[in-house]
Amino acid sequence: MKMINSRELNINTAKVLKQAGKEDLIVTVKGKPAALIQAFSEDDLEDYILTKLMEKRLKARAKDYQSKGAVSLNEMIEATERAIGKKV
C-alpha cells in the first residue's frame, strides 16, 4: 500500500489510476489520510451497489425495530426485499 498526496493525484491522475490497478493507494491531504483508491472491476461495482443498498435498507429496518420496540428478523428481511424490489 502506497501513500500519495492530493497534489500528485491532481497532476498525475492517469498515472495514479494505472498504479491503483496494481496496489491500493491512500490519498492524503495535508499529510492526513483522505481517500483510498483501489482496483475496481465491473463485477465489483455490482457487488458494491448491492451491498450499499442492503446496508441502507437494513439501517432503515433497524430504525423500525427501535421505534416499534421489536420486529422479527423475517420482517426485517421481507421489508428490505420489498424496498429493493421497488428501487431496482
XYZ file of N, CA, C and O in Angstrom:
352
model
N 0.849 -1.161 0.000
C 0.000 0.000 0.000
C 0.900 1.230 0.000
O 1.825 1.325 0.785
N 0.573 2.151 -0.888
C 1.382 3.343 -1.049
C 0.553 4.577 -0.701
O -0.658 4.593 -0.908
N 1.215 5.589 -0.195
C 0.539 6.852 0.102
C 0.971 7.894 -0.929
O 2.143 7.969 -1.283
N -0.018 8.658 -1.421
C 0.274 9.763 -2.328
C -0.475 10.983 -1.826
O -1.494 10.863 -1.145
N 0.029 12.161 -2.163
C -0.690 13.360 -1.725
C -1.657 13.823 -2.820
O -1.562 13.412 -3.978
N -2.588 14.646 -2.440
C -3.628 15.080 -3.364
C -3.057 15.862 -4.546
O -3.594 15.792 -5.656
N -1.967 16.538 -4.342
C -1.355 17.281 -5.451
C -0.834 16.317 -6.514
O -1.029 16.535 -7.708
N -0.171 15.243 -6.072
C 0.312 14.233 -7.019
C -0.853 13.625 -7.787
O -0.774 13.406 -8.996
N -1.941 13.358 -7.102
C -3.136 12.825 -7.753
C -3.651 13.807 -8.799
O -3.995 13.413 -9.912
N -3.688 15.070 -8.454
C -4.175 16.099 -9.361
C -3.294 16.217 -10.604
O -3.796 16.323 -11.724
N -2.002 16.177 -10.423
C -1.059 16.373 -11.529
C -0.940 15.117 -12.393
O -0.849 15.200 -13.619
N -0.940 13.951 -11.764
C -0.692 12.690 -12.469
C -1.861 11.712 -12.355
O -1.661 10.528 -12.075
N -3.059 12.177 -12.596
C -4.253 11.353 -12.384
C -4.194 10.023 -13.134
O -4.418 8.960 -12.541
N -3.905 10.061 -14.422
C -3.890 8.826 -15.221
C -2.840 7.854 -14.690
O -3.100 6.647 -14.565
N -1.677 8.356 -14.353
C -0.592 7.516 -13.826
C -1.000 6.895 -12.488
O -0.782 5.709 -12.241
N -1.613 7.698 -11.632
C -2.036 7.223 -10.316
C -3.113 6.142 -10.463
O -3.066 5.113 -9.793
N -4.065 6.366 -11.359
C -5.126 5.375 -11.551
C -4.572 4.072 -12.119
O -5.022 2.983 -11.737
N -3.600 4.177 -12.992
C -2.958 2.967 -13.515
C -2.252 2.216 -12.388
O -2.342 0.992 -12.282
N -1.583 2.944 -11.535
C -0.886 2.330 -10.399
C -1.880 1.686 -9.436
O -1.609 0.650 -8.842
N -3.051 2.301 -9.286
C -4.074 1.765 -8.373
C -4.569 0.400 -8.831
O -5.085 -0.369 -8.026
N -4.393 0.086 -10.110
C -4.743 -1.239 -10.598
C -3.808 -2.312 -10.071
O -4.120 -3.492 -10.098
N -2.645 -1.889 -9.581
C -1.639 -2.826 -9.091
C -1.589 -2.894 -7.564
O -1.251 -3.925 -7.000
N -1.871 -1.775 -6.914
C -1.814 -1.738 -5.449
C -2.759 -0.657 -4.927
O -3.076 0.292 -5.625
N -3.213 -0.831 -3.697
C -4.065 0.171 -3.067
C -3.256 1.434 -2.799
O -2.080 1.360 -2.428
N -3.899 2.575 -3.004
C -3.246 3.860 -2.757
C -4.066 4.664 -1.756
O -5.285 4.762 -1.888
N -3.402 5.233 -0.786
C -4.052 6.122 0.169
C -3.694 7.546 -0.233
O -2.520 7.896 -0.362
N -4.720 8.360 -0.453
C -4.517 9.758 -0.826
C -4.550 10.588 0.444
O -5.471 10.443 1.263
N -3.556 11.442 0.603
C -3.501 12.300 1.783
C -3.740 13.758 1.396
O -3.439 14.181 0.286
N -4.309 14.483 2.328
C -4.486 15.927 2.206
C -3.868 16.537 3.454
O -4.264 16.188 4.574
N -2.896 17.381 3.237
C -2.150 17.994 4.345
C -1.599 16.923 5.295
O -1.629 17.064 6.509
N -1.135 15.821 4.709
C -0.500 14.761 5.486
C -1.439 13.802 6.189
O -0.998 12.863 6.851
N -2.756 14.008 6.043
C -3.731 13.136 6.702
C -4.488 12.311 5.664
O -4.831 12.815 4.600
N -4.756 11.040 5.965
C -5.485 10.195 5.011
C -6.850 10.782 4.683
O -7.571 11.235 5.584
N -7.179 10.799 3.380
C -8.453 11.368 2.956
C -9.268 10.410 2.086
O -10.488 10.486 2.057
N -8.575 9.530 1.358
C -9.288 8.626 0.451
C -8.443 7.395 0.174
O -7.228 7.410 0.356
N -9.120 6.369 -0.276
C -8.467 5.131 -0.681
C -8.808 4.894 -2.142
O -9.975 4.964 -2.530
N -7.806 4.643 -2.956
C -8.027 4.300 -4.358
C -7.568 2.863 -4.526
O -6.452 2.511 -4.157
N -8.451 2.040 -5.087
C -8.098 0.643 -5.298
C -8.724 0.161 -6.597
O -9.654 0.774 -7.116
N -8.206 -0.944 -7.116
C -8.732 -1.514 -8.348
C -10.199 -1.877 -8.161
O -10.627 -2.253 -7.069
N -10.952 -1.763 -9.257
C -12.385 -1.964 -9.192
C -12.859 -2.493 -10.534
O -12.700 -1.833 -11.555
N -13.455 -3.674 -10.559
C -13.948 -4.261 -11.813
C -15.458 -4.036 -11.935
O -16.109 -3.569 -10.996
N -16.008 -4.410 -13.076
C -17.458 -4.290 -13.264
C -18.202 -5.170 -12.254
O -19.243 -4.778 -11.733
N -17.672 -6.358 -11.999
C -18.288 -7.247 -11.012
C -18.248 -6.613 -9.622
O -19.206 -6.712 -8.852
N -17.130 -5.971 -9.314
C -17.006 -5.288 -8.024
C -18.049 -4.186 -7.897
O -18.618 -3.980 -6.827
N -18.315 -3.488 -8.993
C -19.284 -2.391 -8.969
C -20.673 -2.909 -8.618
O -21.353 -2.345 -7.759
N -21.079 -3.992 -9.246
C -22.398 -4.564 -8.954
C -22.491 -4.979 -7.485
O -23.477 -4.673 -6.808
N -21.468 -5.661 -7.001
C -21.455 -6.082 -5.596
C -21.498 -4.881 -4.661
O -22.190 -4.889 -3.649
N -20.741 -3.839 -4.994
C -20.690 -2.629 -4.164
C -22.068 -1.971 -4.076
O -22.535 -1.629 -2.995
N -22.709 -1.826 -5.219
C -24.029 -1.177 -5.245
C -25.036 -1.985 -4.436
O -25.792 -1.438 -3.623
N -25.056 -3.305 -4.632
C -25.995 -4.148 -3.891
C -25.724 -4.108 -2.392
O -26.651 -4.037 -1.582
N -24.447 -4.133 -2.022
C -24.080 -4.080 -0.607
C -24.531 -2.773 0.019
O -25.111 -2.756 1.106
N -24.273 -1.659 -0.657
C -24.667 -0.350 -0.119
C -26.184 -0.241 -0.003
O -26.701 0.302 0.972
N -26.891 -0.761 -0.993
C -28.350 -0.732 -0.953
C -28.876 -1.551 0.223
O -29.767 -1.112 0.959
N -28.302 -2.742 0.423
C -28.720 -3.576 1.552
C -28.407 -2.894 2.880
O -29.225 -2.909 3.796
N -27.234 -2.285 3.002
C -26.880 -1.580 4.242
C -27.888 -0.484 4.541
O -28.347 -0.352 5.674
N -28.236 0.283 3.507
C -29.196 1.378 3.684
C -30.548 0.842 4.154
O -31.154 1.365 5.081
N -31.004 -0.213 3.505
C -32.304 -0.782 3.865
C -32.285 -1.399 5.259
O -33.238 -1.265 6.014
N -31.207 -2.089 5.603
C -31.129 -2.697 6.927
C -31.059 -1.633 8.018
O -31.628 -1.814 9.100
N -30.406 -0.519 7.751
C -30.391 0.576 8.727
C -31.798 1.123 8.925
O -32.202 1.432 10.044
N -32.558 1.225 7.829
C -33.942 1.694 7.938
C -34.764 0.703 8.756
O -35.573 1.100 9.597
N -34.550 -0.591 8.532
C -35.276 -1.599 9.302
C -34.874 -1.553 10.773
O -35.701 -1.758 11.658
N -33.611 -1.271 11.046
C -33.161 -1.165 12.434
C -33.861 -0.006 13.125
O -34.234 -0.102 14.302
N -34.084 1.090 12.402
C -34.824 2.225 12.977
C -36.261 1.808 13.282
O -36.819 2.198 14.302
N -36.855 1.011 12.379
C -38.200 0.483 12.636
C -38.199 -0.340 13.917
O -39.093 -0.231 14.739
N -37.181 -1.154 14.067
C -37.049 -2.004 15.248
C -37.032 -1.156 16.507
O -37.738 -1.429 17.472
N -36.240 -0.093 16.484
C -36.127 0.768 17.665
C -37.427 1.509 17.936
O -37.843 1.652 19.078
N -38.096 1.981 16.893
C -39.310 2.766 17.105
C -40.500 1.900 17.518
O -41.345 2.334 18.285
N -40.569 0.677 17.022
C -41.686 -0.208 17.342
C -41.428 -1.044 18.583
O -42.334 -1.651 19.119
N -40.201 -1.104 18.996
C -39.863 -1.925 20.143
C -39.324 -3.273 19.737
O -38.457 -3.809 20.385
N -39.831 -3.818 18.635
C -39.310 -5.104 18.164
C -39.977 -5.482 16.849
O -41.157 -5.236 16.650
N -39.206 -6.046 15.968
C -39.712 -6.707 14.767
C -38.872 -7.964 14.595
O -37.730 -8.027 15.034
N -39.443 -8.953 13.940
C -38.695 -10.197 13.758
C -37.675 -10.038 12.636
O -37.789 -9.146 11.786
N -36.708 -10.917 12.639
C -35.705 -10.916 11.584
C -36.375 -11.137 10.233
O -36.034 -10.482 9.253
N -37.364 -12.016 10.184
C -38.084 -12.263 8.932
C -38.772 -10.996 8.437
O -38.776 -10.718 7.236
N -39.354 -10.223 9.355
C -39.983 -8.958 8.960
C -38.949 -7.994 8.398
O -39.216 -7.301 7.420
N -37.783 -7.938 9.018
C -36.716 -7.066 8.521
C -36.288 -7.486 7.116
O -36.142 -6.650 6.228
N -36.104 -8.789 6.903
C -35.671 -9.289 5.597
C -36.743 -9.021 4.543
O -36.449 -8.529 3.453
N -37.994 -9.316 4.869
C -39.084 -9.100 3.910
C -39.231 -7.618 3.559
O -39.406 -7.268 2.392
N -39.139 -6.747 4.537
C -39.248 -5.310 4.277
C -38.085 -4.830 3.406
O -38.272 -4.016 2.499
N -36.915 -5.350 3.661
C -35.743 -4.990 2.864
C -35.906 -5.490 1.430
O -35.640 -4.745 0.484
N -36.346 -6.711 1.267
C -36.553 -7.254 -0.076
C -37.619 -6.464 -0.837
O -37.458 -6.194 -2.024
N -38.689 -6.064 -0.161
C -39.724 -5.250 -0.809
C -39.144 -3.906 -1.250
O -39.393 -3.438 -2.351
N -38.371 -3.290 -0.378
C -37.781 -1.988 -0.691
C -36.815 -2.090 -1.858
O -36.796 -1.245 -2.745
N -36.025 -3.147 -1.906
C -35.074 -3.333 -3.011
C -35.835 -3.587 -4.304
O -35.504 -3.040 -5.347
N -36.876 -4.383 -4.227
C -37.685 -4.676 -5.408
C -38.294 -3.424 -6.014
O -38.413 -3.290 -7.221
N -38.646 -2.470 -5.182
C -39.224 -1.218 -5.657
C -38.175 -0.314 -6.291
O -38.455 0.436 -7.185
N -36.937 -0.376 -5.791
C -35.876 0.526 -6.245
C -35.147 0.011 -7.471
O -34.623 0.760 -8.248
N -35.058 -1.323 -7.606
C -34.237 -1.898 -8.680
C -35.043 -2.008 -9.951
O -36.167 -2.058 -10.050
